[in-house]
Each structure stands twice: as C-alpha cells, then as structure tokens.
Amino acid sequence: SRVLALTGGVGGAKLCLGLAHCLAGEQLCIVANTADDFEHLGLNICPDLDTVMYTLAGLSDREKGWGLAGESWNCLSALEAAGGETWFLLGDKDIATHLVRTGMMNAGRSLSEATAKLCKQLGLNVSLLPMSDDPVRTMVQTAGGELPFQEYFVRERCAPEVSGFRFDGLEKARPQPEFLRTVEDSALRAIIICPSNPFVSVEPIISLPGIREGMASSQAPVIAVSPIVAGMAIKGPAAKMMQELSMPSSALAVAEYYGNLLDGFVIDERDWAQAEAIERLGISVLVVPTIMNSLQGRIELAEQVLEFSHSLM
Ligand code: FO1
Ligand code: CA
C-alpha cells in the first residue's frame, strides 16, 4: 500500500523529504508540478522536479531552497560576457542536470525517462514522477498582459499584480501513467497535498484530465498541509496572490479553495482559531507545528500527517 504526495518546489520538497524518511522507497510515490518548467537557452528546465530531487538527495542549497549547495557560477559569468540572458540563475553543476535531461529528450525520450535516469544517478530509491510527459505551461495573467511563469516569478520578482492563471496545454496533457495508476490504486493509503502554492503548484497537477475525479473517488483520504501560516506564505508569492485575487490570505481560505476535495487539512498551531470554521466545511483538522526548519521537524510533520491520514481511513 502506497502513499501519493503531490508537490511543487521548495515548501513541498521539505515534507517529501520527511515522508521519504518515514516510508520505504516503494511505499512512496511523489508527483511534482511541471507547469513552471520552461525552455531557456536551449535547455529543458524543470525547477520543481529538480528541487524535490536535490532535496531528497541531500544536495539542495539550504539557503535558497532550490539549486545545488556549493554551486559555482562560471558559466553564468561567461554568459554575461558573451551577451547572453542571465536573469535566470543557472549554476555550473545544475547545468549538468539540464544537459542530461535536454539531451535525452532531444533524442526522443520522455521527461519521465529523463527524471528516472537523473534520480538513479543520485541514488534515490523513491519514485519521483513528473505530473505529465506532455508540456503544460503556467501563464500568469496581469494588468500588463500574460507572462510565462518564470518571467513573472524570477525576472519580474512576482511584482506584477495577478488577476488569474492559464495552464497552456493542460486539456490535452495526459497524467503520467504511473501517477494515474497510483491515484486509481484501490490499495492507496493516502493522498497528501504538500504545503505548496495552491494556485500555481497544486492546481495544474489536480486539473490534469482524470486526476480530480480519481482523487474524489479514491477510498484513500486526501490531506493537504497548509502553505499559509499566520496569514503569510512560508515561501513564495502564495499570500500575495491571494490578496490580489481578493481572497483573505489564511489557512481557512486555502481549505475553502480545495473544498470538498479534502478529507483532512493540517494547519499550524498559530492558526488554531481557524480549526472550527474549517471543520464546519466538513474537513477534519489537525493542528500541529508545521514549520520545518530541521530534518527532525520534517520527519515529525510527516509522521503526524501519516498518522492523521490513518485516522481518516
Ligand atoms: N528562483 C529564483 O528566484 N531565481 C532564480 O534565478 C532561479 C533559478 C533556478 C534555477 C534552477 C532551478 O531548478 C530553480 C531555479 N529557481 C530560481 C527556482 C524556480 O524558479 C522555481 O520555479 C520557484 O522556486 C517556484 O517553484
Ligand atoms: Ca475521498
């Protein structure tokens, strides 16, 4: 019996690491968002897959949460001197990942095959899957027009006011086959929505054809961990986006957004006062410390989420 975790980048990756410590490799299936992937300088770049992969391998940069620790930036400096685009920071070691993936995909292999190869090279034994092998691209709608996600996020530093999102390619994209099989697996133990951005990390994954339906009809409990604590996002623009979309930036608003997809919702102890209102939505609530600053914190939260899911079976 397996656990399925749906995740974006930095915040979600921390919980995935905790889950990987609590479960045997074959018991955990991690599915990462690929809607913030993009093609840049001829490379296929998959920020969320790489963030999860580097985090699980213990190689991620602690401070930034993305990229590799101990990185050097010689290529970026040379790129600048050569008049190339340098707004997206690519470290020398990270570039090797993009070269292997791009090479495989240009030779006709799928993103799943490239991801499996990269994970194997790092000695990972959990299954980390892209949500789809078909390209899906988040377009951020702003007053000044639509921006591809990385241009909004990195180049414009999330400054433009957001009015909505469009996931280019989503209707035609098929969920990754093992992902779909896992959602439909009658022996599935839990579906965990990691503390990632609900609008740009989780929404594309659960909107893939068949996934929302599969989650709703699964006998496995669906549990989300709130990415909003005390009105703020732990990382990234989730709280800013909620304000711009005229939603309160609260754990309750995240629970309302996911709605009846959820059986359980995990909120931080600082938000204990919202538990009652969330339970009135018909969603069970677990109140615990959710800030994962250490490996121990990540493992403890993962243990508590798994125990909670068991109680909801
Ligand atoms: N995030 C940034 O804020 N600035 C960057 O220059 C940047 C480069 C980068 C390179 C490789 C990679 O895997 C991730 C990178 N990220 C960078 C993070 C990335 O933009 C993610 O999409 C966000 O963390 C949101 O999930
Ligand atoms: Ca259910």
Short mmCIF file of C-alpha atoms and ligand atoms in Angstrom, two decimals:
data_model
loop_
_atom_site.label_atom_id
_atom_site.label_comp_id
_atom_site.label_asym_id
_atom_site.label_seq_id
_atom_site.Cartn_x
_atom_site.Cartn_y
_atom_site.Cartn_z
CA SER A 1 0.00 0.00 0.00
CA ARG A 2 1.43 3.32 -1.09
CA VAL A 3 1.24 6.98 -0.21
CA LEU A 4 0.93 9.53 -3.01
CA ALA A 5 2.38 13.02 -2.44
CA LEU A 6 1.60 15.94 -4.77
CA THR A 7 4.14 18.75 -4.62
CA GLY A 8 5.55 21.94 -6.05
CA GLY A 9 9.04 23.18 -5.21
CA VAL A 10 10.74 24.35 -2.01
CA GLY A 11 7.98 24.04 0.67
CA GLY A 12 6.59 20.78 -0.63
CA ALA A 13 10.05 19.26 -1.07
CA LYS A 14 10.71 19.57 2.68
CA LEU A 15 7.66 17.46 3.53
CA CYS A 16 8.62 14.98 0.79
CA LEU A 17 11.99 14.54 2.48
CA GLY A 18 10.22 13.85 5.79
CA LEU A 19 7.90 11.33 4.09
CA ALA A 20 10.89 9.62 2.44
CA HIS A 21 12.39 9.13 5.91
CA CYS A 22 9.14 7.61 7.28
CA LEU A 23 8.35 5.24 4.41
CA ALA A 24 10.19 2.55 2.46
CA GLY A 25 11.10 3.60 -1.10
CA GLU A 26 8.41 1.52 -2.78
CA GLN A 27 5.72 2.88 -0.43
CA LEU A 28 6.06 6.49 -1.58
CA CYS A 29 5.17 7.99 -4.95
CA ILE A 30 5.95 11.69 -5.35
CA VAL A 31 4.40 13.65 -8.22
CA ALA A 32 5.85 17.09 -8.96
CA ASN A 33 4.32 20.03 -10.80
CA THR A 34 5.81 20.62 -14.24
CA ALA A 35 3.77 23.69 -15.19
CA ASP A 36 6.61 26.04 -14.17
CA ASP A 37 9.02 24.19 -16.47
CA PHE A 38 10.40 26.20 -19.37
CA GLU A 39 12.84 26.11 -22.25
CA HIS A 40 15.69 28.55 -21.64
CA LEU A 41 18.97 28.91 -23.56
CA GLY A 42 18.06 25.70 -25.37
CA LEU A 43 17.73 23.75 -22.10
CA ASN A 44 14.69 21.96 -20.68
CA ILE A 45 14.47 23.26 -17.12
CA CYS A 46 12.16 21.64 -14.53
CA PRO A 47 12.51 23.67 -11.31
CA ASP A 48 10.06 21.72 -9.13
CA LEU A 49 11.28 18.26 -10.17
CA ASP A 50 14.88 19.36 -9.59
CA THR A 51 14.11 21.00 -6.23
CA VAL A 52 12.50 17.78 -4.98
CA MET A 53 15.25 15.61 -6.47
CA TYR A 54 18.09 17.67 -4.96
CA THR A 55 16.28 17.91 -1.60
CA LEU A 56 15.74 14.13 -1.40
CA ALA A 57 19.39 13.57 -2.32
CA GLY A 58 20.52 15.98 0.42
CA LEU A 59 22.22 18.15 -2.19
CA SER A 60 20.00 21.24 -2.27
CA ASP A 61 21.16 24.70 -1.32
CA ARG A 62 19.86 25.23 2.22
CA GLU A 63 19.51 28.98 2.00
CA LYS A 64 17.76 29.29 -1.37
CA GLY A 65 15.85 26.00 -1.19
CA TRP A 66 16.41 25.48 -4.93
CA GLY A 67 19.58 24.64 -6.86
CA LEU A 68 22.62 22.79 -5.55
CA ALA A 69 24.72 23.52 -2.46
CA GLY A 70 28.30 24.59 -3.12
CA GLU A 71 27.44 25.81 -6.59
CA SER A 72 29.83 27.84 -8.79
CA TRP A 73 28.68 30.37 -11.39
CA ASN A 74 31.42 30.42 -14.04
CA CYS A 75 29.08 29.67 -16.92
CA LEU A 76 26.73 32.49 -15.86
CA SER A 77 29.65 34.97 -15.77
CA ALA A 78 30.83 33.86 -19.20
CA LEU A 79 27.26 34.07 -20.45
CA GLU A 80 27.07 37.68 -19.30
CA ALA A 81 30.36 38.49 -21.01
CA ALA A 82 29.04 36.85 -24.17
CA GLY A 83 25.87 38.97 -24.07
CA GLY A 84 23.57 36.08 -23.15
CA GLU A 85 20.46 36.14 -20.94
CA THR A 86 21.38 35.98 -17.26
CA TRP A 87 18.18 36.79 -15.33
CA PHE A 88 17.63 33.11 -14.56
CA LEU A 89 20.47 31.88 -12.37
CA LEU A 90 21.94 28.62 -13.61
CA GLY A 91 24.80 27.18 -11.57
CA ASP A 92 27.57 25.19 -13.22
CA LYS A 93 26.62 21.90 -11.56
CA ASP A 94 22.89 22.45 -12.08
CA ILE A 95 23.53 22.94 -15.81
CA ALA A 96 24.77 19.33 -15.99
CA THR A 97 21.29 18.18 -14.90
CA HIS A 98 19.64 20.26 -17.64
CA LEU A 99 22.14 19.00 -20.24
CA VAL A 100 21.42 15.33 -19.44
CA ARG A 101 17.64 15.89 -19.46
CA THR A 102 17.67 18.02 -22.63
CA GLY A 103 19.95 15.53 -24.41
CA MET A 104 17.68 12.61 -23.57
CA MET A 105 14.53 14.49 -24.57
CA ASN A 106 16.04 15.74 -27.83
CA ALA A 107 16.84 12.07 -28.56
CA GLY A 108 13.15 11.26 -28.15
CA ARG A 109 12.99 10.06 -24.54
CA SER A 110 10.20 11.24 -22.26
CA LEU A 111 10.52 13.61 -19.29
CA SER A 112 9.68 10.59 -17.08
CA GLU A 113 12.61 8.64 -18.50
CA ALA A 114 14.97 11.60 -18.05
CA THR A 115 13.74 12.08 -14.46
CA ALA A 116 14.17 8.38 -13.63
CA LYS A 117 17.72 8.45 -15.02
CA LEU A 118 18.69 11.58 -13.04
CA CYS A 119 17.18 10.14 -9.82
CA LYS A 120 19.01 6.84 -10.34
CA GLN A 121 22.32 8.68 -10.84
CA LEU A 122 21.76 10.38 -7.46
CA GLY A 123 20.98 7.04 -5.80
CA LEU A 124 17.36 7.89 -4.97
CA ASN A 125 15.06 4.93 -4.39
CA VAL A 126 11.66 6.67 -4.22
CA SER A 127 9.61 7.15 -7.33
CA LEU A 128 9.60 10.81 -8.32
CA LEU A 129 7.37 11.45 -11.31
CA PRO A 130 6.57 14.49 -13.43
CA MET A 131 2.81 15.13 -13.34
CA SER A 132 2.75 14.65 -17.12
CA ASP A 133 5.06 13.89 -20.02
CA ASP A 134 3.18 16.43 -22.11
CA PRO A 135 4.13 20.11 -21.81
CA VAL A 136 1.91 22.27 -19.59
CA ARG A 137 2.94 25.90 -19.10
CA THR A 138 1.59 28.30 -16.49
CA MET A 139 0.79 31.72 -17.87
CA VAL A 140 0.32 34.42 -15.23
CA GLN A 141 -2.37 36.96 -16.10
CA THR A 142 -1.53 40.51 -15.02
CA ALA A 143 -2.76 44.03 -15.82
CA GLY A 144 0.14 44.33 -18.26
CA GLY A 145 -0.75 41.09 -20.04
CA GLU A 146 0.21 37.43 -19.72
CA LEU A 147 3.65 36.38 -18.54
CA PRO A 148 5.20 32.89 -18.70
CA PHE A 149 5.63 31.72 -15.08
CA GLN A 150 9.42 32.05 -14.74
CA GLU A 151 9.36 35.55 -16.28
CA TYR A 152 6.75 36.52 -13.67
CA PHE A 153 8.48 34.73 -10.79
CA VAL A 154 12.19 35.28 -11.37
CA ARG A 155 12.62 38.10 -13.89
CA GLU A 156 9.78 40.30 -12.54
CA ARG A 157 10.20 39.05 -8.91
CA CYS A 158 6.42 38.47 -8.57
CA ALA A 159 5.88 42.27 -8.68
CA PRO A 160 3.03 42.42 -11.24
CA GLU A 161 -0.46 42.18 -9.74
CA VAL A 162 -2.02 38.82 -10.59
CA SER A 163 -5.58 38.56 -11.93
CA GLY A 164 -5.60 34.86 -12.87
CA PHE A 165 -3.74 31.92 -14.40
CA ARG A 166 -3.90 29.89 -17.57
CA PHE A 167 -2.32 26.46 -17.90
CA ASP A 168 -1.35 26.22 -21.53
CA GLY A 169 -1.58 22.62 -22.81
CA LEU A 170 -3.45 21.26 -19.78
CA GLU A 171 -6.58 20.00 -21.56
CA LYS A 172 -4.53 17.92 -23.99
CA ALA A 173 -1.99 16.71 -21.39
CA ARG A 174 -2.27 13.16 -20.07
CA PRO A 175 -1.31 12.46 -16.48
CA GLN A 176 1.93 10.50 -16.19
CA PRO A 177 0.78 6.81 -16.48
CA GLU A 178 2.17 5.63 -13.10
CA PHE A 179 0.62 8.73 -11.46
CA LEU A 180 -2.81 7.87 -12.86
CA ARG A 181 -2.41 4.19 -11.85
CA THR A 182 -1.45 5.26 -8.32
CA VAL A 183 -4.44 7.62 -7.95
CA GLU A 184 -6.72 4.79 -9.08
CA ASP A 185 -4.98 2.12 -6.93
CA SER A 186 -7.57 0.61 -4.57
CA ALA A 187 -4.81 -0.14 -2.02
CA LEU A 188 -3.66 3.51 -1.85
CA ARG A 189 -3.19 4.61 1.79
CA ALA A 190 -3.23 8.39 1.49
CA ILE A 191 -3.04 11.27 -0.95
CA ILE A 192 -1.03 14.13 0.54
CA ILE A 193 -1.11 17.62 -0.93
CA CYS A 194 2.17 19.17 0.22
CA PRO A 195 2.43 22.76 1.54
CA SER A 196 2.90 24.19 -1.95
CA ASN A 197 1.24 27.10 -3.75
CA PRO A 198 -2.42 26.06 -4.31
CA PHE A 199 -2.80 28.16 -7.50
CA VAL A 200 0.39 27.51 -9.44
CA SER A 201 1.84 24.31 -7.94
CA VAL A 202 -1.12 22.11 -6.95
CA GLU A 203 -3.85 23.36 -9.31
CA PRO A 204 -2.09 22.20 -12.51
CA ILE A 205 -1.49 18.72 -11.04
CA ILE A 206 -5.06 18.11 -9.87
CA SER A 207 -6.58 19.67 -13.02
CA LEU A 208 -4.99 17.09 -15.33
CA PRO A 209 -7.70 15.00 -17.02
CA GLY A 210 -8.96 12.31 -14.62
CA ILE A 211 -6.99 13.35 -11.53
CA ARG A 212 -9.57 15.38 -9.58
CA GLU A 213 -12.16 12.66 -10.32
CA GLY A 214 -9.70 9.93 -9.29
CA MET A 215 -8.92 11.71 -6.02
CA ALA A 216 -12.61 12.25 -5.23
CA SER A 217 -13.50 8.61 -5.82
CA SER A 218 -10.42 7.19 -4.06
CA GLN A 219 -11.04 5.37 -0.79
CA ALA A 220 -7.76 6.92 0.38
CA PRO A 221 -8.09 10.11 2.43
CA VAL A 222 -6.93 13.32 0.73
CA ILE A 223 -4.99 15.51 3.15
CA ALA A 224 -3.45 18.92 2.49
CA VAL A 225 -0.88 20.73 4.61
CA SER A 226 -1.49 24.49 4.67
CA PRO A 227 1.15 26.57 2.87
CA ILE A 228 -0.22 29.63 4.73
CA VAL A 229 0.77 30.12 8.37
CA ALA A 230 -0.37 33.17 10.36
CA GLY A 231 -1.54 34.85 7.15
CA MET A 232 1.80 34.51 5.41
CA ALA A 233 3.31 32.09 2.90
CA ILE A 234 6.33 30.22 4.30
CA LYS A 235 7.97 30.75 0.92
CA GLY A 236 6.93 32.32 -2.35
CA PRO A 237 4.06 34.50 -3.55
CA ALA A 238 1.00 32.47 -2.36
CA ALA A 239 -0.17 35.07 0.21
CA LYS A 240 0.43 38.00 -2.20
CA MET A 241 -1.53 36.15 -4.91
CA MET A 242 -4.44 35.52 -2.52
CA GLN A 243 -4.69 39.22 -1.71
CA GLU A 244 -4.55 40.15 -5.39
CA LEU A 245 -7.26 37.56 -6.15
CA SER A 246 -9.39 39.18 -3.40
CA MET A 247 -9.19 36.22 -1.02
CA PRO A 248 -8.12 36.54 2.59
CA SER A 249 -4.61 35.06 2.94
CA SER A 250 -5.49 32.47 5.57
CA ALA A 251 -5.39 28.73 6.10
CA LEU A 252 -9.21 28.79 6.08
CA ALA A 253 -9.25 30.36 2.59
CA VAL A 254 -6.89 27.60 1.35
CA ALA A 255 -9.25 24.96 2.81
CA GLU A 256 -12.21 26.67 1.09
CA TYR A 257 -10.26 26.77 -2.18
CA TYR A 258 -9.60 22.99 -2.10
CA GLY A 259 -13.16 22.47 -0.83
CA ASN A 260 -14.68 19.02 -0.88
CA LEU A 261 -11.55 17.53 -2.46
CA LEU A 262 -10.17 17.37 1.09
CA ASP A 263 -10.89 14.87 3.85
CA GLY A 264 -8.30 16.41 6.15
CA PHE A 265 -6.36 19.66 6.50
CA VAL A 266 -3.24 20.22 8.57
CA ILE A 267 -2.80 23.73 9.95
CA ASP A 268 -0.16 25.33 12.10
CA GLU A 269 -0.74 25.78 15.82
CA ARG A 270 -0.65 29.56 15.28
CA ASP A 271 -3.86 29.17 13.24
CA TRP A 272 -5.69 27.04 15.84
CA ALA A 273 -8.55 29.56 15.95
CA GLN A 274 -9.49 28.69 12.33
CA ALA A 275 -9.92 24.96 13.06
CA GLU A 276 -13.62 25.20 13.91
CA ALA A 277 -14.54 27.10 10.72
CA ILE A 278 -12.59 24.56 8.62
CA GLU A 279 -14.35 21.65 10.34
CA ARG A 280 -17.69 23.28 9.50
CA LEU A 281 -16.69 22.77 5.83
CA GLY A 282 -16.77 19.04 6.56
CA ILE A 283 -12.98 18.75 6.64
CA SER A 284 -11.17 17.15 9.60
CA VAL A 285 -8.41 19.33 11.03
CA LEU A 286 -5.06 18.52 12.62
CA VAL A 287 -3.34 21.37 14.47
CA VAL A 288 0.43 20.92 14.86
CA PRO A 289 3.65 22.93 14.46
CA THR A 290 4.13 22.89 10.66
CA ILE A 291 7.31 24.95 10.25
CA MET A 292 10.01 22.54 9.08
CA ASN A 293 13.33 24.16 9.88
CA SER A 294 15.29 20.98 10.53
CA LEU A 295 15.36 17.43 9.22
CA GLN A 296 13.83 16.37 12.55
CA GLY A 297 10.97 18.85 12.03
CA ARG A 298 10.34 17.47 8.54
CA ILE A 299 10.23 13.88 9.78
CA GLU A 300 7.96 14.77 12.72
CA LEU A 301 5.46 16.59 10.50
CA ALA A 302 5.49 13.69 8.01
CA GLU A 303 4.83 11.21 10.86
CA GLN A 304 1.93 13.30 12.13
CA VAL A 305 0.42 13.70 8.65
CA LEU A 306 0.65 9.92 8.08
CA GLU A 307 -0.92 9.17 11.48
CA PHE A 308 -3.70 11.69 10.74
CA SER A 309 -4.36 10.04 7.35
CA HIS A 310 -4.59 6.66 9.07
CA SER A 311 -7.24 8.02 11.46
CA LEU A 312 -9.30 9.18 8.43
CA MET A 313 -9.24 5.82 6.58
N1 FO1 B 1 14.37 31.02 -8.46
C1 FO1 B 1 14.70 32.32 -8.38
O1 FO1 B 1 14.06 33.07 -7.63
N2 FO1 B 1 15.72 32.86 -9.13
C2 FO1 B 1 16.47 32.10 -9.97
O2 FO1 B 1 17.37 32.62 -10.63
C3 FO1 B 1 16.17 30.69 -10.04
C4 FO1 B 1 16.92 29.82 -10.81
C5 FO1 B 1 16.64 28.44 -10.78
C6 FO1 B 1 17.44 27.54 -11.49
C7 FO1 B 1 17.17 26.17 -11.46
C8 FO1 B 1 16.08 25.71 -10.70
O3 FO1 B 1 15.82 24.39 -10.66
C9 FO1 B 1 15.29 26.59 -9.99
C10 FO1 B 1 15.56 27.96 -10.01
N3 FO1 B 1 14.77 28.86 -9.29
C11 FO1 B 1 15.10 30.19 -9.26
C12 FO1 B 1 13.55 28.41 -8.59
C13 FO1 B 1 12.42 28.32 -9.58
O4 FO1 B 1 12.20 29.48 -10.26
C14 FO1 B 1 11.05 27.79 -9.05
O5 FO1 B 1 10.14 27.84 -10.11
C15 FO1 B 1 10.46 28.53 -7.87
O6 FO1 B 1 11.11 28.12 -6.72
C16 FO1 B 1 8.96 28.23 -7.71
O7 FO1 B 1 8.72 26.87 -7.54
CA CA B 2 -12.16 10.66 -0.70
#
